[in-house]
Amino acid sequence: MTDKSTLSRSSLSALEAHCLSSGWHEPAIGIVHLGIGNFHRAHEALYTEEAMLAQAGDWGICGVTLQGDVSKRDALMAQDGLYSVVERGPEGVRVTVVRALREVLAMPFDRARLFERFADERVRIVSLTVTEKGYCLDPRTGDADFAHPGVAHDLAHPDAPSTVPGILCAALKARRDAGKPPFTVLSCDNLSHNGDALRQAVCSFARRLDPALATWIETEVAFPSTMVDRIVPATTDADREAAQAALGMRDEIPVPCEPFRQWVIEDRFPAGRPAWETAGAQLVDDVAPFEIAKLRMLNATHSTLAYLSMLTGFETISDAVGHAPLRTLIHAMMTREIAPTLAVPASFDLAGYRDALLDRYANPALKHRCAQIAMDGSQKMPPRILSTIAARLDAGQPIERLALAVAAWFAFLRGRADDGARYAISDPLAERLTQAAERADTPEHLVDALLAVSDVFPASLARNPALREALLRAATKLRGGALATIDEYARMD
Ligand code: CS2
C-alpha cells in the first residue's frame, strides 16, 4: 500500500464501508473512561458506539491514561480519537472504525482538564479498566491499601491524586461540593464483585479524608458490577498492516480482538446510561453468577495455560491448546474441579460454556501471547484460582489440577523456562516473589516461601495441609519438566 494518509474525522466519509453506520452525529462527552487500553477500545467503546447508533444520546467517551502515557494520548489524538478494531476470526479479518472516543487525556499532565470533565454534569458515567492492581486494594481488608505509596501520597495531597481511589474521591467531592448529582462508577475489570470492591476502596479512602463525603458516596453513588469478556491481545505490526490493507490509510493504533464479546451489567444507573442492550449487552439484577463463572472458568484456565506455557515454551494460547495433553488437562480442570463449584442459573449451560472457551482459545488468528496473560499473577491468582481451591477444600474435594496451576505459577516465578530461556516477571510484588522463588532450592522451600506471601494466600489457605501437599506433589513433578507433568496430569482420573 502506498497510501500513507492517516485516520482522521475529516476522512470519515471515505471510510463508510468500515463504519457501523453512516448516520453518525458527533456526541458530547458523557463517559470518562479511566484506563484507555486495548480492552476498552474493543469492548465498551464499541458497545457504546452501537448503542448511540440505535438510540441517539450524548455518550461520547473521554479516555484517560493513568500512567502518564503521553505517546498513547498523542497517537490517539493525532487520529482525532479514531481507531480501528481488527476482529480476527476463523472466517477472516473484519476491520471497523470506531468513532465514540472523542478525547484522550494523560494523567498527571492533563489533570486540570480531567477535573473539568468530572465537574461537567453531562458526564454521567465514569468507567474503568485499570487492571486488578489499579484498584490499590488491601487484600486482607478489601479497603484501599493505605500502605501503598500512591494511596499514601493521595491522602497527603488529595487535590493532586494519582490512584483510582484518590481520583474518584476527588472527582466525587467536586460534584458534591458543587451541589451536583454524582456520576455512576462502572468497574470493567476482572475482579469478583468488581462494583462492590471499587466502592469499598473509594469509601474507605474517603472516610480517612472526610467522613461526611464517605457517607455521601455510600448513599448517593451507584457502583454497578459487570462481567466483561472479549479476548483482546496487544497490538502488533500485523494489525497495523491489516488495518491499512482494509482502510487504504494508516492506523497506528488498531486493536486486534476475537469476534466473541459479552457484557453483563447490573442495571443501576441513576444518571442514565447508553442503550447498551441494543448492542447485545445483558442488563441484569445480579451479575455475580456470570462474573464468578467467567473468572473461574475463563480467566483461571487462561492463567493456567499461560504459566505452563511459559515453562514449556508455547508462545500463544492457541499453541498451548493445540498440544493435546494440555487441552485435555484444561478440559478436565473445568469439568471436574471448577464447574462443580459454580452456582449458576439452570439455563446456564456450563459444558457448552467450557467447550466454547476451548474453541475461542484455539483461534489461530488471534496470537494471544501467554507472556501477556502471565503478568500480575499475584493479583490474578486469588479471584481466578484460589477462590475455587478454597471452596473445594471446604467441601473436602480434591484439587490436584488447580494445585498444578498454582505450582506452575510458582515455577514460572523462577524466571526461566525448562529449556533455560530467561524471561522477566512483571508483577507489583515481583521483587518479593522472585526472591522467594530464586532462593528456594527444593520444592518444599519453594512452596513454603510462596505460601507465606500473605498478600496472596490468606492464612486459612497458607495453613491448609491438603493444599500444601497437593502443591508439593505438583512442584516436585514440575522439577522434572512441565511437558511430562502435563502428560501425567492429563491422564489423571
Ligand atoms: C486474560 C484476560 O490477560 C489476562 O489475564 O485472562 O485479559 C482475558 O483475555 C479477558 O478477561 C477475556 O475477557
Coordinates of C-alpha atoms and ligand atoms in Angstrom, one line a residue:
M1 CA 0.0 0.0 0.0
T2 CA 1.4 3.4 -0.9
D3 CA -1.3 5.5 0.7
K4 CA 0.2 7.0 3.8
S5 CA -2.7 9.2 4.9
T6 CA -3.9 8.5 8.4
L7 CA -7.3 8.2 10.0
S8 CA -9.0 11.5 10.9
R9 CA -12.5 12.7 11.3
S10 CA -12.2 14.6 8.0
S11 CA -11.5 11.3 6.2
L12 CA -14.6 9.5 7.7
S13 CA -16.7 10.0 4.6
A14 CA -14.2 7.8 2.7
L15 CA -14.5 5.1 5.3
E16 CA -18.2 4.5 5.4
A17 CA -17.8 0.9 4.4
H18 CA -15.8 0.3 7.6
C19 CA -18.0 2.2 10.0
L20 CA -21.0 0.6 11.6
S21 CA -23.4 3.1 10.0
S22 CA -23.1 6.4 8.2
G23 CA -25.8 8.1 10.3
W24 CA -23.4 9.4 12.9
H25 CA -23.8 12.6 14.9
E26 CA -20.8 13.6 16.9
P27 CA -21.9 13.2 20.6
A28 CA -20.9 15.3 23.5
I29 CA -18.8 13.5 26.1
G30 CA -21.0 11.6 28.6
I31 CA -18.5 9.0 29.8
V32 CA -15.0 9.4 31.2
H33 CA -13.1 6.2 31.0
L34 CA -10.0 5.5 33.2
G35 CA -7.5 3.1 31.6
I36 CA -7.8 3.7 27.8
G37 CA -6.1 0.4 26.9
N38 CA -6.9 -2.1 24.1
F39 CA -9.6 -3.8 26.1
H40 CA -11.8 -0.8 26.5
R41 CA -11.4 0.2 22.9
A42 CA -12.6 -3.2 21.6
H43 CA -15.3 -3.6 24.2
E44 CA -17.2 -0.7 26.0
A45 CA -16.3 1.8 23.3
L46 CA -17.8 -0.4 20.6
Y47 CA -20.9 -1.2 22.6
T48 CA -21.3 2.5 23.2
E49 CA -21.0 3.4 19.6
E50 CA -23.6 0.8 18.6
A51 CA -25.9 1.9 21.4
M52 CA -25.7 5.6 20.2
L53 CA -26.4 4.4 16.6
A54 CA -29.5 2.6 17.9
Q55 CA -30.7 5.4 20.2
A56 CA -29.1 8.8 19.9
G57 CA -27.5 10.1 23.1
D58 CA -24.5 12.1 24.2
W59 CA -22.3 9.3 25.3
G60 CA -19.0 10.3 23.7
I61 CA -16.0 9.0 25.6
C62 CA -13.1 10.8 27.1
G63 CA -10.4 8.2 27.6
V64 CA -7.7 8.7 30.3
T65 CA -4.3 7.0 30.6
L66 CA -3.3 7.0 34.3
Q67 CA 0.3 6.1 33.6
G68 CA 1.4 9.4 32.1
D69 CA 1.4 7.7 28.7
V70 CA 1.7 10.8 26.6
S71 CA 2.6 8.9 23.5
K72 CA -0.6 6.9 23.6
R73 CA -2.6 10.1 24.1
D74 CA -0.8 11.8 21.3
A75 CA -1.2 8.9 18.9
L76 CA -4.9 8.7 19.5
M77 CA -5.4 12.4 19.3
A78 CA -3.4 12.6 16.1
Q79 CA -6.2 10.4 14.7
D80 CA -8.9 12.6 16.3
G81 CA -9.7 9.6 18.7
L82 CA -10.4 7.3 15.8
Y83 CA -9.0 3.8 15.6
S84 CA -10.0 0.5 14.1
V85 CA -11.0 -2.7 15.7
V86 CA -9.4 -5.7 13.8
E87 CA -11.6 -8.7 14.5
R88 CA -9.8 -11.9 13.8
G89 CA -11.9 -15.0 13.4
P90 CA -11.8 -18.3 11.6
E91 CA -13.6 -16.7 8.7
G92 CA -11.0 -13.9 8.3
V93 CA -10.5 -10.3 9.4
R94 CA -13.1 -7.6 9.8
V95 CA -12.0 -4.0 10.3
T96 CA -14.3 -1.5 11.9
V97 CA -13.5 2.2 12.6
V98 CA -14.8 3.4 16.0
R99 CA -15.8 7.0 16.5
A100 CA -17.1 7.1 20.1
L101 CA -13.8 8.2 21.6
R102 CA -13.7 12.0 21.5
E103 CA -10.9 13.0 23.7
V104 CA -7.8 11.4 25.3
L105 CA -6.1 12.7 28.4
A106 CA -2.9 11.6 30.1
M107 CA -2.6 11.9 33.9
P108 CA -0.9 13.7 35.6
F109 CA -0.3 16.2 32.8
D110 CA -4.0 16.8 31.9
R111 CA -5.3 16.8 35.5
A112 CA -7.0 20.2 35.2
R113 CA -8.8 19.2 32.0
L114 CA -9.8 15.9 33.5
F115 CA -11.3 17.6 36.5
E116 CA -13.2 19.9 34.2
R117 CA -14.8 16.8 32.7
F118 CA -15.6 15.4 36.1
A119 CA -17.3 18.6 37.1
D120 CA -19.4 18.6 33.9
E121 CA -22.9 17.3 34.7
R122 CA -23.1 15.8 31.2
V123 CA -20.6 13.2 32.3
R124 CA -22.9 10.6 33.9
I125 CA -20.6 7.6 33.9
V126 CA -17.0 7.1 34.9
S127 CA -15.9 3.7 33.9
L128 CA -12.7 1.8 34.5
T129 CA -10.4 -0.8 33.0
V130 CA -7.3 -0.3 35.2
T131 CA -6.4 -4.0 35.8
E132 CA -6.5 -5.6 39.2
K133 CA -3.6 -3.7 40.6
G134 CA -5.1 -0.4 39.7
Y135 CA -7.7 -0.7 42.5
C136 CA -4.9 -0.5 45.2
L137 CA -6.9 -2.9 47.4
D138 CA -5.6 -4.3 50.7
P139 CA -6.3 -8.0 50.1
R140 CA -6.8 -8.6 53.9
T141 CA -9.5 -5.9 54.4
G142 CA -10.8 -5.0 51.0
D143 CA -10.2 -1.4 51.9
A144 CA -7.9 0.9 49.9
D145 CA -4.3 -0.2 50.8
F146 CA -3.1 2.6 53.0
A147 CA 0.5 1.2 52.8
H148 CA 0.5 1.7 49.0
P149 CA 2.8 4.6 48.3
G150 CA 0.3 6.1 45.7
V151 CA -2.6 5.9 48.2
A152 CA -0.4 7.4 51.0
H153 CA 0.5 10.2 48.5
D154 CA -3.1 10.8 47.6
L155 CA -4.2 11.0 51.3
A156 CA -1.5 13.7 51.9
H157 CA -2.3 15.5 48.6
P158 CA -6.0 15.0 47.9
D159 CA -6.0 17.7 45.3
A160 CA -3.3 16.1 43.2
P161 CA -4.4 12.4 43.2
S162 CA -2.8 9.7 41.1
T163 CA -4.5 6.5 42.2
V164 CA -8.0 5.3 41.4
P165 CA -9.4 5.7 44.9
G166 CA -7.8 9.2 45.1
I167 CA -9.0 10.3 41.7
L168 CA -12.6 9.1 42.2
C169 CA -12.8 10.5 45.7
A170 CA -11.6 14.0 44.5
A171 CA -14.0 13.9 41.5
L172 CA -17.0 12.9 43.6
K173 CA -16.1 15.5 46.2
A174 CA -16.1 18.2 43.5
R175 CA -19.6 17.1 42.4
R176 CA -20.9 17.1 46.0
D177 CA -19.3 20.5 46.8
A178 CA -20.9 22.0 43.7
G179 CA -24.3 20.6 44.7
K180 CA -24.4 18.5 41.6
P181 CA -25.6 14.9 41.3
P182 CA -22.8 12.3 41.1
F183 CA -21.9 10.1 38.1
T184 CA -22.2 6.3 38.2
V185 CA -18.9 4.5 38.7
L186 CA -18.6 1.4 36.4
S187 CA -15.8 -1.1 37.0
C188 CA -15.0 -3.2 34.0
D189 CA -12.1 -5.3 35.4
N190 CA -11.8 -9.0 36.2
L191 CA -12.3 -8.7 39.9
S192 CA -15.0 -10.6 41.8
H193 CA -17.9 -8.3 42.7
N194 CA -16.0 -5.5 40.9
G195 CA -18.5 -2.8 41.7
D196 CA -18.6 -3.6 45.4
A197 CA -14.8 -3.9 45.5
L198 CA -14.4 -0.5 44.0
R199 CA -17.0 1.1 46.2
Q200 CA -15.2 -0.2 49.3
A201 CA -11.8 1.1 48.0
V202 CA -13.3 4.6 47.3
C203 CA -15.4 4.8 50.5
S204 CA -12.6 3.6 52.8
F205 CA -10.3 6.2 51.2
A206 CA -12.9 8.9 51.6
R207 CA -13.6 8.1 55.2
R208 CA -10.0 8.9 56.1
L209 CA -10.2 12.3 54.5
D210 CA -13.8 13.4 55.1
P211 CA -16.3 11.1 56.8
A212 CA -19.3 13.1 55.5
L213 CA -18.0 12.6 52.0
A214 CA -17.8 8.9 52.6
T215 CA -21.3 8.8 53.8
W216 CA -22.5 10.8 50.8
I217 CA -20.7 8.4 48.4
E218 CA -22.2 5.4 50.2
T219 CA -25.8 6.8 49.9
E220 CA -25.7 8.7 46.6
V221 CA -23.3 6.9 44.2
A222 CA -24.0 3.7 42.3
F223 CA -21.2 1.2 41.7
P224 CA -22.9 -1.5 39.5
S225 CA -20.9 -4.7 39.0
T226 CA -20.2 -6.0 35.5
M227 CA -18.8 -9.1 33.8
V228 CA -16.8 -8.2 30.7
D229 CA -15.5 -10.6 28.2
R230 CA -13.5 -10.4 25.0
I231 CA -10.0 -11.6 24.2
V232 CA -8.0 -8.6 23.2
P233 CA -4.3 -9.1 22.6
A234 CA -1.7 -6.4 22.4
T235 CA -1.4 -4.6 19.0
T236 CA 1.3 -5.8 16.6
D237 CA 2.6 -4.6 13.2
A238 CA 0.4 -7.3 11.6
D239 CA -2.7 -5.5 13.0
R240 CA -1.4 -2.2 11.5
E241 CA -0.9 -3.9 8.2
A242 CA -4.4 -5.5 8.3
A243 CA -6.0 -2.1 9.1
Q244 CA -4.1 -0.4 6.3
A245 CA -5.0 -3.1 3.8
A246 CA -8.7 -2.7 4.6
L247 CA -8.9 1.0 5.0
G248 CA -6.4 2.2 2.5
M249 CA -4.9 4.5 5.2
R250 CA -2.7 4.2 8.2
D251 CA -4.0 3.5 11.6
E252 CA -1.1 3.5 14.1
I253 CA -3.1 2.1 17.0
P254 CA -5.6 -0.5 15.8
V255 CA -6.9 -3.1 18.3
P256 CA -7.0 -6.8 17.5
C257 CA -9.6 -9.0 19.1
E258 CA -11.7 -12.1 18.7
P259 CA -15.2 -12.0 17.2
F260 CA -16.8 -13.1 20.5
R261 CA -17.8 -10.5 23.1
Q262 CA -20.1 -10.4 26.1
W263 CA -21.1 -7.8 28.7
V264 CA -23.3 -8.5 31.6
I265 CA -24.2 -5.3 33.6
E266 CA -26.0 -4.8 36.8
D267 CA -28.7 -2.2 35.8
R268 CA -28.2 0.6 38.4
F269 CA -27.5 3.9 36.6
P270 CA -29.4 6.7 38.4
A271 CA -28.0 9.3 36.0
G272 CA -28.8 7.3 32.9
R273 CA -26.8 5.1 30.5
P274 CA -26.4 4.3 26.8
A275 CA -28.8 1.8 25.4
W276 CA -26.1 -0.9 25.6
E277 CA -28.8 -3.7 25.4
T278 CA -29.3 -2.6 21.8
A279 CA -25.7 -3.7 21.2
G280 CA -26.2 -7.1 22.9
A281 CA -25.2 -6.3 26.5
Q282 CA -27.2 -8.2 29.1
L283 CA -28.7 -5.9 31.8
V284 CA -29.4 -8.0 34.9
D285 CA -30.2 -7.6 38.6
D286 CA -27.3 -9.8 39.7
V287 CA -24.1 -10.2 37.8
A288 CA -22.4 -12.4 40.4
P289 CA -23.1 -15.8 38.8
F290 CA -21.8 -14.7 35.4
E291 CA -18.8 -12.9 36.9
I292 CA -17.7 -15.8 39.0
A293 CA -18.2 -18.3 36.2
K294 CA -16.1 -16.2 33.9
L295 CA -13.3 -15.7 36.4
R296 CA -13.2 -19.3 37.5
M297 CA -13.6 -20.9 34.0
L298 CA -12.0 -18.5 31.5
N299 CA -9.5 -16.4 33.5
A300 CA -8.4 -19.4 35.6
T301 CA -7.7 -21.6 32.6
H302 CA -6.1 -18.7 30.8
S303 CA -3.6 -18.2 33.7
T304 CA -3.0 -22.0 33.9
L305 CA -2.3 -22.2 30.2
A306 CA 0.0 -19.2 30.5
Y307 CA 2.2 -20.4 33.3
L308 CA 2.5 -23.9 32.0
S309 CA 3.3 -22.5 28.5
M310 CA 6.0 -20.1 29.9
L311 CA 7.7 -23.2 31.2
T312 CA 7.3 -25.4 28.1
G313 CA 7.8 -22.6 25.6
F314 CA 4.4 -22.4 23.9
E315 CA 4.1 -18.8 22.8
T316 CA 0.4 -18.3 22.3
I317 CA -2.8 -19.6 23.8
S318 CA -3.7 -21.3 20.5
D319 CA -0.3 -23.1 20.5
A320 CA -1.0 -24.2 24.1
V321 CA -4.4 -25.7 23.4
G322 CA -3.1 -27.2 20.2
H323 CA -1.0 -29.5 22.4
A324 CA -3.5 -32.3 23.0
P325 CA -2.5 -33.3 26.6
L326 CA -2.7 -29.7 27.7
R327 CA -6.1 -29.3 26.1
T328 CA -7.2 -32.5 27.9
L329 CA -5.9 -31.2 31.2
I330 CA -7.7 -27.9 30.9
H331 CA -10.9 -29.6 29.8
A332 CA -10.8 -31.9 32.8
M333 CA -9.9 -29.0 35.1
M334 CA -13.0 -27.2 34.1
T335 CA -15.2 -30.3 34.1
R336 CA -14.0 -31.9 37.3
E337 CA -12.7 -29.2 39.6
I338 CA -14.2 -25.8 38.5
A339 CA -17.7 -26.2 37.1
P340 CA -18.9 -28.1 40.2
T341 CA -18.2 -25.1 42.4
L342 CA -20.4 -22.7 40.4
A343 CA -23.9 -21.8 41.3
V344 CA -25.3 -20.7 38.0
P345 CA -29.0 -20.4 36.9
A346 CA -30.4 -23.6 35.4
S347 CA -30.3 -22.0 31.9
F348 CA -26.5 -21.5 32.1
D349 CA -25.0 -24.5 30.2
L350 CA -21.6 -24.9 31.8
A351 CA -20.5 -27.7 29.5
G352 CA -21.4 -25.6 26.5
Y353 CA -19.5 -22.6 28.1
R354 CA -16.4 -24.8 28.6
D355 CA -16.5 -26.1 25.0
A356 CA -17.0 -22.6 23.6
L357 CA -14.0 -21.4 25.7
L358 CA -11.8 -24.1 24.2
D359 CA -12.9 -23.1 20.7
R360 CA -12.1 -19.5 21.4
Y361 CA -8.6 -20.4 22.7
A362 CA -7.9 -22.4 19.6
N363 CA -8.5 -19.4 17.3
P364 CA -5.1 -19.4 15.4
A365 CA -5.5 -15.9 14.0
L366 CA -5.5 -14.2 17.4
K367 CA -2.0 -14.8 18.6
H368 CA -2.7 -14.0 22.2
R369 CA 0.7 -14.2 23.9
C370 CA 1.0 -16.3 27.1
A371 CA 3.6 -13.7 28.4
Q372 CA 0.8 -11.1 28.4
I373 CA -1.6 -13.2 30.5
A374 CA 1.3 -14.3 32.8
M375 CA 1.7 -10.7 34.1
D376 CA 0.4 -9.7 37.6
G377 CA -0.1 -13.2 38.9
S378 CA -0.2 -12.0 42.5
Q379 CA -3.4 -10.1 41.7
K380 CA -4.9 -12.7 39.4
M381 CA -4.4 -15.9 41.3
P382 CA -6.8 -15.1 44.2
P383 CA -10.0 -14.4 42.3
R384 CA -9.3 -16.8 39.4
I385 CA -7.9 -19.9 41.2
L386 CA -7.6 -19.6 44.9
S387 CA -11.3 -18.9 45.4
T388 CA -12.1 -22.2 43.7
I389 CA -9.4 -24.0 45.7
A390 CA -10.9 -22.6 49.0
A391 CA -14.4 -23.7 48.0
R392 CA -13.3 -27.2 47.2
L393 CA -11.1 -27.6 50.3
D394 CA -14.0 -26.5 52.4
A395 CA -16.1 -29.3 50.8
G396 CA -13.3 -31.8 51.3
Q397 CA -12.9 -32.2 47.5
P398 CA -9.7 -32.9 45.6
I399 CA -7.7 -30.0 44.0
E400 CA -4.9 -31.7 42.1
R401 CA -5.3 -29.8 38.8
L402 CA -5.9 -26.4 40.4
A403 CA -2.8 -27.0 42.6
L404 CA -0.8 -27.7 39.5
A405 CA -1.9 -24.3 38.2
V406 CA -0.6 -22.6 41.3
A407 CA 2.6 -24.7 41.3
A408 CA 3.2 -23.7 37.6
W409 CA 2.9 -20.0 38.7
F410 CA 5.5 -20.7 41.5
A411 CA 7.8 -22.4 39.0
F412 CA 7.3 -19.5 36.5
L413 CA 8.4 -17.0 39.2
R414 CA 11.9 -18.5 38.9
G415 CA 12.2 -16.6 35.7
R416 CA 13.4 -19.3 33.3
A417 CA 11.7 -21.9 31.1
D418 CA 12.5 -25.6 31.1
D419 CA 15.0 -25.1 28.3
G420 CA 16.8 -22.4 30.3
A421 CA 15.4 -19.4 28.4
R422 CA 15.0 -16.4 30.7
Y423 CA 12.1 -14.1 30.8
A424 CA 11.2 -11.1 33.0
I425 CA 8.5 -11.2 35.7
S426 CA 6.1 -8.3 35.6
D427 CA 4.1 -8.1 38.9
P428 CA 3.6 -5.4 41.5
L429 CA 5.0 -8.0 44.0
A430 CA 7.8 -9.1 41.6
E431 CA 10.7 -8.4 43.9
R432 CA 9.3 -10.4 46.9
L433 CA 8.0 -13.2 44.7
T434 CA 11.1 -13.7 42.6
Q435 CA 13.5 -13.5 45.6
A436 CA 11.4 -16.2 47.3
A437 CA 11.4 -18.3 44.2
E438 CA 15.0 -17.9 43.3
R439 CA 16.3 -18.7 46.8
A440 CA 14.3 -21.9 47.1
D441 CA 16.5 -24.9 46.3
T442 CA 13.9 -27.6 46.9
P443 CA 10.1 -27.9 46.0
E444 CA 9.4 -27.7 49.8
H445 CA 11.3 -24.4 50.1
L446 CA 9.5 -23.0 47.0
V447 CA 6.1 -24.0 48.2
D448 CA 6.6 -22.8 51.8
A449 CA 8.2 -19.5 50.8
L450 CA 5.4 -18.6 48.4
L451 CA 2.6 -19.8 50.6
A452 CA 4.0 -17.3 53.2
V453 CA 3.2 -14.3 50.9
S454 CA 0.1 -13.2 52.8
D455 CA -0.9 -10.6 50.2
V456 CA -1.8 -13.7 48.0
F457 CA -2.5 -16.5 50.4
P458 CA -4.9 -15.8 53.3
A459 CA -3.8 -17.7 56.5
S460 CA -6.6 -20.2 56.1
L461 CA -5.1 -21.4 52.8
A462 CA -1.5 -21.0 53.7
R463 CA -2.0 -23.3 56.7
N464 CA -4.1 -25.9 54.9
P465 CA -2.2 -29.2 54.8
A466 CA -4.1 -30.6 51.8
L467 CA -3.2 -27.6 49.7
R468 CA 0.4 -27.8 50.8
E469 CA 0.6 -31.4 49.9
A470 CA -1.0 -31.0 46.5
L471 CA 1.3 -28.1 45.8
L472 CA 4.3 -30.1 46.8
R473 CA 3.3 -33.0 44.5
A474 CA 2.9 -30.7 41.6
A475 CA 6.0 -28.6 42.3
T476 CA 8.1 -31.8 42.6
K477 CA 6.7 -33.1 39.2
L478 CA 7.4 -29.8 37.5
R479 CA 11.1 -30.0 38.5
G480 CA 11.2 -33.0 36.1
G481 CA 9.8 -30.9 33.3
A482 CA 6.5 -29.2 32.5
L483 CA 5.7 -31.3 29.4
A484 CA 6.0 -34.6 31.3
T485 CA 3.9 -33.1 34.2
I486 CA 1.2 -32.0 31.8
D487 CA 1.1 -35.6 30.3
E488 CA 0.8 -37.1 33.7
Y489 CA -2.0 -34.7 34.9
A490 CA -3.8 -35.1 31.6
R491 CA -4.1 -38.8 32.3
M492 CA -5.3 -38.4 35.9
D493 CA -8.8 -39.7 36.8
Ligands
CS2_1 C1 -6.6 -12.6 30.4 C2 -7.8 -11.6 30.3 O1 -4.7 -11.1 30.4 C3 -5.4 -11.9 31.1 O2 -5.1 -12.2 32.2 O3 -7.0 -13.7 31.1 O4 -7.4 -10.4 29.9 C4 -8.8 -12.2 29.3 O5 -8.3 -12.3 28.0 C5 -10.1 -11.4 29.3 O6 -10.6 -11.3 30.6 C6 -11.1 -12.1 28.4 O7 -12.4 -11.5 28.6

